[in-house]
């Protein structure tokens, strides 16, 4: 047992650098990691936030001049190059009589939401609050004539939901001196400092003064300020509410916590306070024809994945121009809330999982407890949990008194699952233990078992040799519908090998599938997969060129079958052969399918 733990800890030390492995600083997402900020306690415990994008674009619903637009409805003015004066006329018909602050807060409460962030001003420049800085706001420019943010802030506090504002600090397509609008206003004539002095900073001060204690200000699109100017702005705002958190998109690494790119989940557990942000469908702002909503199961998996990596999920809803949430958003969020009623202890207040992701799901942690999020039960109902070195006291289905039988060995703990689980989307088991559990969250060795349809092994968990590197590739489907994949690249010579440490639990035959993207210039090059002296040669296949603003096409290329004589530790290697002129491909993951 002692030698086993020493080996595991050595593997953890070898791969602790993974979390910082060539992740580009998209959207200036790094925070200042000010662990003493008083707001970080509630933030890191909250885990589940609600983003709301609501503005004039909600009234338009993805259409301008009889044309439909897909993706990022809040960018409609920019995409249509709508003249600022004409676009401003939309405010005259913006009258969201269906808005009910108490209903919004109640729905969020039922969904298990712990904090809410709503757009006070997005890039279109329209203020969704009563601003004395401009008349281009919902009180002065629309027939609605009321401040919905006053009511919403109060309703959220009544439900014990932390409340915050999104604010587009630099982009403002309505203002001649604001960033972004180059179709109406010439860049050479813009005075960004004047914009900050006359609108941006004064409005931020209004938000921090007139709406009670705020949990956070969610800045977006930094620009036009030096690091020192940004620091001065932040310092002046902190005087108003010292306990209010500022997001990392304030720029220059000066935020209090870290926000990742739109729809980006870090590939490995990350230390410090952070959140990932996802749309519920394909757009942040309301688009009438966008019905591609994430199911309750998808939301639950996103939430448990974020928690297993130590962060928060903030899921977006886009209300329509009447102030109503999409029906699917209401229904699916409430379904998520019902799941949290039983399993919330495995999400709220947890830290990342001390046991890495397994074929059956992910883990989260609290002192003395490991939470096992079972997404897919093994065929034989024997749930194997590797690396548990603390003394296991009990295993139960969370939220019930049902105790499960288990056997703890030197290398793993095996739990006997019932024939059926309460929730096929994610049944959570709580394993209570005594003593200290080793932190194996960064362990590279990945489990492969014939008790599951397949094992998906991301390339980031491989050991990189030679010139091989890992990189985050960002691309989009619809406009602004961002996707992110970590891929291995720069593999040209045999020395540029990826070695995947595997723990194969059953002997047998396994089909090997390579999931990759390949440019035309790299296609038809040779590579080889090796395992225990066996070789599978392959020729790369063309999938398409990489363009960050277009879909990035991957292929799941089945290259053959390899045999495993006995269970245990095995190294699978993927590498180019000699003589290639270009990089082999961009490998996203390998897939091992047991042959049955």
XYZ file of N, CA and C in Angstrom, residues 228-450:
669
model
N -2.433 51.255 -15.273
C -2.529 52.217 -14.191
C -3.905 52.892 -14.173
N -4.429 53.207 -15.352
C -5.757 53.817 -15.421
C -6.839 52.841 -14.951
N -6.659 51.564 -15.301
C -7.602 50.548 -14.833
C -7.551 50.425 -13.324
N -6.344 50.448 -12.771
C -6.181 50.388 -11.325
C -6.860 51.579 -10.647
N -6.701 52.764 -11.212
C -7.332 53.955 -10.643
C -8.854 53.840 -10.677
N -9.387 53.319 -11.800
C -10.826 53.126 -11.898
C -11.307 52.146 -10.829
N -10.628 51.020 -10.695
C -11.013 50.015 -9.710
C -10.959 50.587 -8.295
N -9.892 51.299 -7.982
C -9.746 51.854 -6.634
C -10.881 52.826 -6.309
N -11.281 53.627 -7.308
C -12.371 54.577 -7.057
C -13.696 53.859 -6.849
N -13.886 52.720 -7.535
C -15.123 51.961 -7.390
C -15.161 51.178 -6.080
N -14.012 50.704 -5.647
C -13.961 49.932 -4.399
C -14.348 50.782 -3.189
N -14.124 52.073 -3.273
C -14.493 52.943 -2.163
C -15.997 52.884 -1.901
N -16.775 52.616 -2.951
C -18.229 52.593 -2.822
C -18.729 51.297 -2.204
N -18.117 50.177 -2.606
C -18.517 48.873 -2.057
C -17.291 47.968 -1.964
N -16.578 48.008 -0.840
C -15.353 47.200 -0.690
C -15.593 45.699 -0.790
N -16.797 45.234 -0.469
C -17.060 43.798 -0.475
C -17.482 43.261 -1.841
N -17.659 44.153 -2.816
C -18.107 43.749 -4.149
C -16.942 43.182 -4.947
N -17.160 42.014 -5.554
C -16.133 41.392 -6.397
C -16.144 42.015 -7.786
N -14.961 42.063 -8.418
C -14.829 42.508 -9.804
C -14.291 41.345 -10.631
N -14.941 41.082 -11.774
C -14.528 39.955 -12.612
C -13.217 40.252 -13.321
N -12.570 39.197 -13.798
C -11.252 39.343 -14.423
C -11.310 40.092 -15.745
N -12.500 40.232 -16.348
C -12.571 40.946 -17.620
C -12.518 42.466 -17.444
N -12.245 42.915 -16.238
C -11.932 44.329 -16.048
C -10.596 44.652 -16.721
N -9.787 43.623 -16.958
C -8.558 43.786 -17.729
C -7.290 43.861 -16.904
N -6.167 43.621 -17.590
C -4.820 43.767 -17.037
C -4.590 42.899 -15.796
N -5.314 41.769 -15.692
C -5.104 40.861 -14.576
C -5.496 41.431 -13.235
N -6.427 42.400 -13.202
C -6.756 43.103 -11.969
C -8.083 42.663 -11.349
N -8.718 41.627 -11.898
C -9.969 41.157 -11.311
C -9.731 40.359 -10.043
N -10.809 40.102 -9.323
C -10.721 39.364 -8.056
C -10.831 37.866 -8.245
N -11.415 37.434 -9.354
C -11.519 36.009 -9.643
C -11.386 35.835 -11.148
N -11.286 34.598 -11.570
C -10.934 34.292 -12.950
C -12.155 33.832 -13.746
N -12.393 34.509 -14.860
C -13.420 34.075 -15.798
C -12.771 33.482 -17.031
N -13.246 32.322 -17.425
C -12.762 31.726 -18.660
C -13.542 32.266 -19.849
N -13.100 31.923 -21.043
C -13.762 32.396 -22.246
C -15.182 31.868 -22.350
N -15.971 32.486 -23.198
C -17.358 32.067 -23.380
C -17.407 30.567 -23.699
N -18.164 29.832 -22.916
C -18.362 28.385 -23.102
C -17.062 27.599 -23.014
N -16.138 28.065 -22.193
C -14.857 27.373 -22.013
C -14.771 26.768 -20.623
N -14.473 25.474 -20.572
C -14.266 24.754 -19.322
C -12.786 24.374 -19.242
N -12.091 24.686 -18.139
C -10.696 24.275 -18.060
C -10.590 22.757 -18.145
N -9.549 22.235 -18.775
C -9.454 20.790 -18.979
C -9.046 20.015 -17.737
N -8.495 20.701 -16.744
C -8.023 20.057 -15.525
C -8.443 20.898 -14.330
N -8.414 20.355 -13.115
C -8.732 21.157 -11.931
C -7.823 22.380 -11.813
N -8.418 23.508 -11.444
C -7.723 24.785 -11.356
C -7.868 25.324 -9.936
N -6.775 25.819 -9.376
C -6.833 26.395 -8.046
C -7.326 27.838 -8.117
N -7.762 28.385 -6.987
C -8.247 29.753 -6.928
C -9.719 29.850 -7.287
N -10.242 31.073 -7.214
C -11.661 31.314 -7.506
C -11.851 31.546 -8.997
N -12.776 30.804 -9.609
C -13.017 30.975 -11.044
C -14.436 30.512 -11.386
N -14.865 30.929 -12.574
C -16.149 30.473 -13.096
C -16.060 30.276 -14.597
N -16.882 29.364 -15.084
C -17.073 29.223 -16.532
C -18.494 29.687 -16.842
N -18.678 30.221 -18.031
C -19.968 30.783 -18.418
C -20.460 30.089 -19.689
N -21.706 29.680 -19.665
C -22.300 28.960 -20.791
C -23.681 29.530 -21.104
N -24.031 29.509 -22.381
C -25.385 29.855 -22.794
C -26.300 28.649 -22.580
N -27.586 28.914 -22.362
C -28.510 27.789 -22.259
C -28.850 27.254 -23.648
N -28.942 28.162 -24.646
C -29.084 27.691 -26.028
C -27.823 28.103 -26.792
N -27.930 28.708 -27.968
C -26.731 29.088 -28.721
C -26.408 30.569 -28.611
N -27.234 31.339 -27.927
C -27.062 32.783 -27.882
C -27.184 33.275 -26.455
N -26.531 34.405 -26.180
C -26.665 35.052 -24.876
C -27.950 35.888 -24.846
N -28.116 36.751 -25.840
C -29.335 37.526 -25.941
C -30.431 36.728 -26.638
N -31.683 37.069 -26.381
C -32.819 36.322 -26.895
C -32.855 36.312 -28.419
N -32.993 35.121 -28.982
C -33.249 34.927 -30.407
C -34.467 34.024 -30.520
N -35.498 34.501 -31.158
C -36.763 33.778 -31.202
C -36.625 32.408 -31.844
N -35.774 32.289 -32.871
C -35.675 31.042 -33.611
C -34.590 30.107 -33.071
N -33.965 30.454 -31.950
C -32.925 29.603 -31.351
C -33.564 28.711 -30.288
N -33.755 27.441 -30.625
C -34.384 26.487 -29.707
C -33.434 25.357 -29.319
N -32.131 25.579 -29.476
C -31.148 24.535 -29.162
C -30.746 24.610 -27.686
N -31.695 24.272 -26.811
C -31.475 24.395 -25.374
C -30.788 23.156 -24.804
N -29.910 23.381 -23.843
C -29.274 22.282 -23.128
C -30.303 21.623 -22.223
N -30.305 20.299 -22.234
C -31.253 19.530 -21.435
C -30.876 19.606 -19.954
N -31.786 19.208 -19.057
C -31.412 19.150 -17.645
C -30.181 18.282 -17.400
N -30.083 17.158 -18.102
C -28.906 16.289 -17.928
C -27.629 17.024 -18.327
N -27.678 17.783 -19.415
C -26.490 18.530 -19.847
C -26.117 19.605 -18.834
N -27.114 20.282 -18.271
C -26.830 21.304 -17.255
C -26.219 20.656 -16.023
N -26.771 19.544 -15.586
C -26.265 18.840 -14.400
C -24.837 18.383 -14.626
N -24.528 17.889 -15.812
C -23.158 17.463 -16.111
C -22.205 18.654 -16.151
N -22.639 19.760 -16.746
C -21.804 20.963 -16.755
C -21.522 21.442 -15.336
N -22.557 21.456 -14.509
C -22.416 21.935 -13.143
C -21.488 21.036 -12.338
N -21.674 19.738 -12.441
C -20.821 18.818 -11.684
C -19.406 18.797 -12.228
N -19.231 19.006 -13.534
C -17.884 19.087 -14.099
C -17.154 20.309 -13.582
N -17.834 21.465 -13.586
C -17.200 22.683 -13.074
C -16.826 22.515 -11.609
N -17.729 21.967 -10.802
C -17.437 21.770 -9.385
C -16.295 20.784 -9.199
N -16.227 19.740 -10.034
C -15.165 18.742 -9.912
C -13.795 19.319 -10.220
N -13.778 20.443 -10.935
C -12.518 21.108 -11.267
C -12.267 22.335 -10.390
N -13.158 22.552 -9.411
C -12.935 23.577 -8.409
C -13.576 24.921 -8.679
N -14.478 25.016 -9.662
C -15.026 26.317 -10.029
C -16.533 26.372 -10.034
N -17.043 27.479 -10.565
C -18.481 27.748 -10.648
C -18.955 27.630 -12.087
N -20.234 27.342 -12.239
C -20.921 27.447 -13.528
C -21.894 28.599 -13.447
N -21.797 29.547 -14.396
C -22.819 30.582 -14.530
C -23.507 30.360 -15.872
N -24.753 29.926 -15.807
C -25.532 29.574 -16.990
C -26.410 30.750 -17.385
N -26.452 31.047 -18.675
C -27.164 32.228 -19.164
C -28.587 31.920 -19.620
N -29.478 32.863 -19.327
C -30.843 32.866 -19.856
C -31.067 34.205 -20.557
N -31.715 34.164 -21.717
C -32.022 35.386 -22.456
C -33.516 35.648 -22.490
N -34.048 36.505 -21.610
C -35.476 36.836 -21.653
C -35.842 37.556 -22.953
N -37.111 37.479 -23.334
C -37.551 38.142 -24.557
C -37.905 39.607 -24.284
N -38.392 40.276 -25.303
C -38.698 41.687 -25.187
C -39.874 41.997 -24.287
N -40.651 40.973 -23.933
C -41.763 41.148 -23.002
C -41.328 40.945 -21.553
N -40.077 40.471 -21.382
C -39.610 40.201 -20.026
C -39.863 38.776 -19.568
N -40.156 37.873 -20.523
C -40.427 36.480 -20.212
C -39.210 35.612 -20.546
N -38.929 34.655 -19.686
C -37.878 33.683 -19.975
C -38.413 32.648 -20.963
N -37.541 32.096 -21.808
C -37.984 30.996 -22.661
C -38.544 29.854 -21.821
N -39.591 29.236 -22.321
C -40.256 28.161 -21.576
C -39.285 27.043 -21.218
N -38.428 26.675 -22.170
C -37.477 25.596 -21.903
C -36.481 25.985 -20.806
N -36.104 27.251 -20.749
C -35.186 27.688 -19.694
C -35.830 27.527 -18.323
N -37.072 27.932 -18.208
C -37.778 27.799 -16.929
C -37.896 26.328 -16.544
N -38.359 25.510 -17.485
C -38.599 24.096 -17.206
C -37.309 23.364 -16.861
N -36.259 23.586 -17.656
C -35.028 22.818 -17.467
C -34.232 23.293 -16.257
N -34.309 24.593 -15.955
C -33.647 25.079 -14.744
C -34.337 24.532 -13.496
N -35.656 24.491 -13.501
C -36.368 23.934 -12.347
C -36.061 22.441 -12.186
N -35.898 21.734 -13.298
C -35.531 20.314 -13.219
C -34.145 20.156 -12.601
N -33.241 21.054 -12.944
C -31.914 21.036 -12.334
C -32.016 21.299 -10.835
N -32.898 22.236 -10.463
C -33.109 22.535 -9.053
C -33.621 21.334 -8.272
N -34.487 20.526 -8.872
C -34.975 19.324 -8.198
C -33.837 18.340 -7.956
N -32.927 18.231 -8.927
C -31.749 17.369 -8.734
C -30.909 17.897 -7.575
N -30.746 19.213 -7.511
C -29.935 19.814 -6.449
C -30.581 19.656 -5.075
N -31.894 19.541 -5.019
C -32.545 19.334 -3.731
C -32.042 18.077 -3.051
N -31.743 17.044 -3.839
C -31.226 15.813 -3.245
C -29.708 15.802 -3.200
N -29.073 16.336 -4.232
C -27.632 16.152 -4.369
C -26.822 17.430 -4.186
N -27.466 18.500 -3.721
C -26.787 19.788 -3.613
C -25.563 19.782 -2.721
N -25.540 18.921 -1.716
C -24.370 18.865 -0.831
C -23.101 18.511 -1.599
N -23.249 17.821 -2.731
C -22.085 17.420 -3.534
C -21.608 18.536 -4.454
N -22.321 19.661 -4.459
C -21.975 20.803 -5.316
C -21.598 22.015 -4.465
N -22.542 22.509 -3.671
C -22.328 23.738 -2.905
C -21.223 23.541 -1.864
N -20.312 24.500 -1.811
C -19.277 24.479 -0.789
C -18.223 23.408 -0.954
N -18.182 22.761 -2.116
C -17.191 21.713 -2.334
C -15.903 22.283 -2.920
N -14.872 21.450 -2.912
C -13.644 21.734 -3.640
C -13.535 20.709 -4.766
N -12.524 20.879 -5.596
C -12.356 19.951 -6.715
C -12.201 18.517 -6.202
N -12.462 17.558 -7.078
C -12.389 16.155 -6.691
C -10.959 15.704 -6.462
N -10.705 15.038 -5.343
C -9.366 14.522 -5.046
C -9.042 13.291 -5.883
N -10.077 12.635 -6.390
C -9.911 11.500 -7.300
C -10.237 11.994 -8.708
N -9.366 11.757 -9.685
C -9.614 12.283 -11.034
C -10.835 11.649 -11.689
N -11.269 12.244 -12.798
C -12.431 11.747 -13.536
C -12.238 10.284 -13.909
N -13.322 9.541 -13.867
C -13.320 8.111 -14.149
C -14.318 7.797 -15.262
N -14.300 6.569 -15.797
C -15.276 6.240 -16.843
C -16.722 6.408 -16.374
N -16.949 6.314 -15.070
C -18.315 6.440 -14.553
C -18.718 7.871 -14.256
N -17.758 8.821 -14.157
C -18.116 10.201 -13.870
C -17.001 10.973 -13.208
N -17.366 11.919 -12.326
C -16.389 12.817 -11.702
C -16.596 12.818 -10.191
N -15.673 13.493 -9.478
C -15.786 13.571 -8.025
C -15.671 15.014 -7.553
N -16.275 15.286 -6.410
C -16.088 16.539 -5.689
C -15.747 16.186 -4.244
N -15.310 17.183 -3.481
C -14.770 16.871 -2.158
C -15.205 17.866 -1.096
N -15.306 17.358 0.135
C -15.399 18.139 1.353
C -14.562 17.412 2.400
N -14.177 18.081 3.471
C -13.383 17.389 4.493
C -14.066 16.108 4.968
N -13.359 14.991 4.827
C -13.886 13.710 5.266
C -14.886 13.076 4.331
N -15.138 13.715 3.173
C -16.131 13.178 2.247
C -15.633 13.271 0.804
N -15.866 12.199 0.067
C -15.715 12.209 -1.384
C -17.103 11.983 -1.993
N -17.476 12.829 -2.924
C -18.753 12.681 -3.612
C -18.485 12.099 -5.001
N -19.099 10.959 -5.268
C -18.900 10.251 -6.533
C -20.113 10.506 -7.421
N -19.925 11.274 -8.480
C -21.004 11.618 -9.397
C -21.054 10.547 -10.492
N -22.019 9.657 -10.379
C -22.098 8.510 -11.283
C -22.990 8.879 -12.468
N -22.341 9.157 -13.591
C -23.068 9.463 -14.821
C -23.454 8.198 -15.581
N -22.584 7.212 -15.480
C -22.820 5.957 -16.212
C -22.372 4.794 -15.339
N -23.304 3.936 -14.983
C -22.983 2.799 -14.124
C -22.285 1.708 -14.934
N -21.320 1.016 -14.338
C -20.672 -0.103 -15.034
C -21.644 -1.249 -15.248
N -21.418 -2.017 -16.273
C -22.345 -3.099 -16.630
C -22.473 -4.122 -15.510
N -21.381 -4.379 -14.794
C -21.416 -5.396 -13.733
C -21.809 -4.826 -12.372
N -22.140 -3.526 -12.319
C -22.574 -2.832 -11.103
C -21.482 -2.761 -10.044
N -20.233 -3.035 -10.427
C -19.095 -2.923 -9.516
C -18.377 -1.604 -9.806
N -18.605 -0.592 -8.978
C -18.013 0.726 -9.192
C -16.626 0.746 -8.552
N -15.619 0.870 -9.384
C -14.229 0.839 -8.908
C -13.696 2.267 -8.787
N -13.206 2.610 -7.603
C -12.689 3.950 -7.312
C -11.213 3.816 -6.969
N -10.318 4.242 -7.855
C -8.888 4.068 -7.588
C -8.352 5.123 -6.631
N -7.253 4.775 -5.946
C -6.471 5.765 -5.211
C -7.024 6.222 -3.889
N -8.023 5.534 -3.335
C -8.557 5.946 -2.028
C -7.644 5.368 -0.946
N -6.802 6.220 -0.357
C -5.866 5.734 0.661
C -6.360 5.979 2.081
N -7.363 6.882 2.254
C -7.941 7.105 3.574
C -8.845 5.927 3.938
N -9.111 5.757 5.228
C -9.948 4.654 5.689
C -11.413 4.965 5.417
N -12.036 4.181 4.548
C -13.441 4.395 4.194
C -14.331 3.907 5.332
N -15.232 4.784 5.782
C -16.171 4.445 6.856
C -17.495 3.941 6.307
N -18.005 4.621 5.270
C -19.309 4.236 4.726
C -19.467 4.798 3.329
N -20.379 4.203 2.578
C -20.766 4.703 1.254
C -22.291 4.682 1.193
N -22.882 5.825 0.864
C -24.322 5.925 0.765
C -24.708 6.663 -0.513
N -25.950 6.446 -0.932
C -26.526 7.305 -1.963
C -26.901 8.609 -1.275
N -26.361 9.710 -1.776
C -26.542 11.001 -1.117
C -28.024 11.364 -1.045
N -28.422 11.889 0.117
C -29.806 12.305 0.298
C -30.724 11.173 0.693
N -30.163 9.996 0.975
C -30.964 8.853 1.405
C -30.208 8.117 2.514
N -30.868 7.157 3.109
C -30.221 6.341 4.135
C -29.721 5.024 3.567
N -29.722 4.917 2.239
C -29.349 3.653 1.624
C -27.829 3.491 1.647
N -27.364 2.527 2.451
C -25.934 2.233 2.565
C -25.566 1.174 1.537
N -24.417 1.365 0.897
C -23.949 0.434 -0.125
C -22.758 -0.364 0.400
N -22.712 -1.633 0.047
C -21.583 -2.472 0.432
C -20.355 -2.074 -0.380
N -19.192 -2.173 0.266
C -17.952 -1.825 -0.428
C -16.810 -2.688 0.099
N -15.782 -2.783 -0.710
C -14.552 -3.474 -0.327
C -13.385 -2.556 -0.602
N -12.583 -2.260 0.409
C -11.426 -1.383 0.218
C -10.159 -2.217 0.139
N -9.465 -2.082 -0.988
C -8.200 -2.759 -1.168
C -7.049 -1.785 -1.171
N -5.860 -2.276 -1.458
C -4.669 -1.430 -1.454
C -4.694 -0.430 -2.605
N -5.230 -0.856 -3.764
C -5.177 -0.005 -4.953
C -6.488 0.700 -5.257
N -7.594 0.124 -4.807
C -8.875 0.718 -5.143
C -9.950 0.258 -4.172
N -11.037 1.001 -4.170
C -12.225 0.634 -3.399
C -13.338 0.285 -4.380
N -13.974 -0.851 -4.160
C -15.041 -1.304 -5.053
C -16.374 -1.223 -4.326
N -17.346 -0.567 -4.975
C -18.666 -0.349 -4.390
C -19.695 -1.163 -5.168
N -20.540 -1.878 -4.444
C -21.614 -2.649 -5.073
C -22.808 -1.737 -5.306
N -23.115 -1.451 -6.565
C -24.254 -0.607 -6.908
C -25.532 -1.429 -6.949
N -26.672 -0.792 -6.641
C -27.955 -1.490 -6.822
C -28.236 -1.698 -8.313
N -29.215 -2.515 -8.603
C -29.549 -2.814 -10.001
C -29.939 -1.549 -10.745
N -30.686 -0.679 -10.082
C -31.053 0.599 -10.684
C -30.616 1.729 -9.764
N -30.266 2.858 -10.360
C -29.883 4.039 -9.604
C -31.018 5.052 -9.631
N -31.140 5.877 -8.590
C -32.268 6.826 -8.522
C -32.320 7.810 -9.675
N -31.157 8.204 -10.204
C -31.141 9.226 -11.253
C -30.126 8.824 -12.310
N -30.605 8.475 -13.486
C -29.709 8.021 -14.548
C -28.821 9.137 -15.073
N -29.186 10.412 -14.817
C -28.362 11.532 -15.271
C -27.117 11.689 -14.401
N -27.308 11.553 -13.103
C -26.197 11.702 -12.163
C -26.692 11.326 -10.773
N -26.421 10.106 -10.374
C -26.660 9.693 -8.986
C -25.365 9.910 -8.215
N -25.455 10.614 -7.089
C -24.250 10.930 -6.319
C -24.147 10.016 -5.113
N -22.988 9.395 -4.957
C -22.673 8.610 -3.770
C -21.764 9.438 -2.877
N -21.961 9.349 -1.574
C -21.074 10.025 -0.646
C -20.247 8.971 0.083
N -18.938 9.076 -0.040
C -18.002 8.184 0.631
C -17.395 8.950 1.806
N -17.702 8.518 3.016
C -17.132 9.153 4.198
C -15.900 8.379 4.629
N -14.863 9.129 5.012
C -13.598 8.470 5.353
C -12.954 9.143 6.556
N -12.030 8.448 7.160
C -11.228 8.985 8.250
C -9.789 9.126 7.814
N -9.075 10.055 8.453
C -7.695 10.288 8.064
C -7.587 11.268 6.920
N -6.470 11.203 6.222
C -6.183 12.147 5.133
C -6.182 11.427 3.800
N -6.920 11.977 2.850
C -6.954 11.431 1.502
C -5.955 12.172 0.621
N -5.108 11.444 -0.085
C -4.138 12.058 -0.995
C -4.856 12.794 -2.119
N -4.297 13.927 -2.530
C -4.836 14.700 -3.641
C -4.282 14.129 -4.944
N -5.103 13.377 -5.627
C -4.695 12.737 -6.880
C -5.355 13.396 -8.087
N -5.824 14.627 -7.917
C -6.617 15.285 -8.955
C -5.869 15.467 -10.263
N -4.525 15.537 -10.192
C -3.753 15.767 -11.409
C -3.109 14.481 -11.949
N -3.565 13.351 -11.444
C -2.990 12.072 -11.862
C -3.210 11.835 -13.352
N -2.147 11.546 -14.077
C -2.261 11.352 -15.528
C -2.865 10.007 -15.901
N -2.636 8.981 -15.090
C -3.081 7.641 -15.449
C -4.601 7.591 -15.570
N -5.071 7.143 -16.728
C -6.504 7.113 -17.025
C -7.029 5.679 -17.033
N -8.229 5.508 -16.488
C -8.823 4.185 -16.348
C -9.522 3.751 -17.632
N -9.295 2.502 -18.021
C -9.975 1.894 -19.172
C -10.634 0.618 -18.673
N -11.919 0.449 -18.973
C -12.636 -0.730 -18.498
C -13.644 -1.194 -19.535
N -13.747 -2.513 -19.669
C -14.713 -3.090 -20.610
C -16.134 -3.034 -20.070
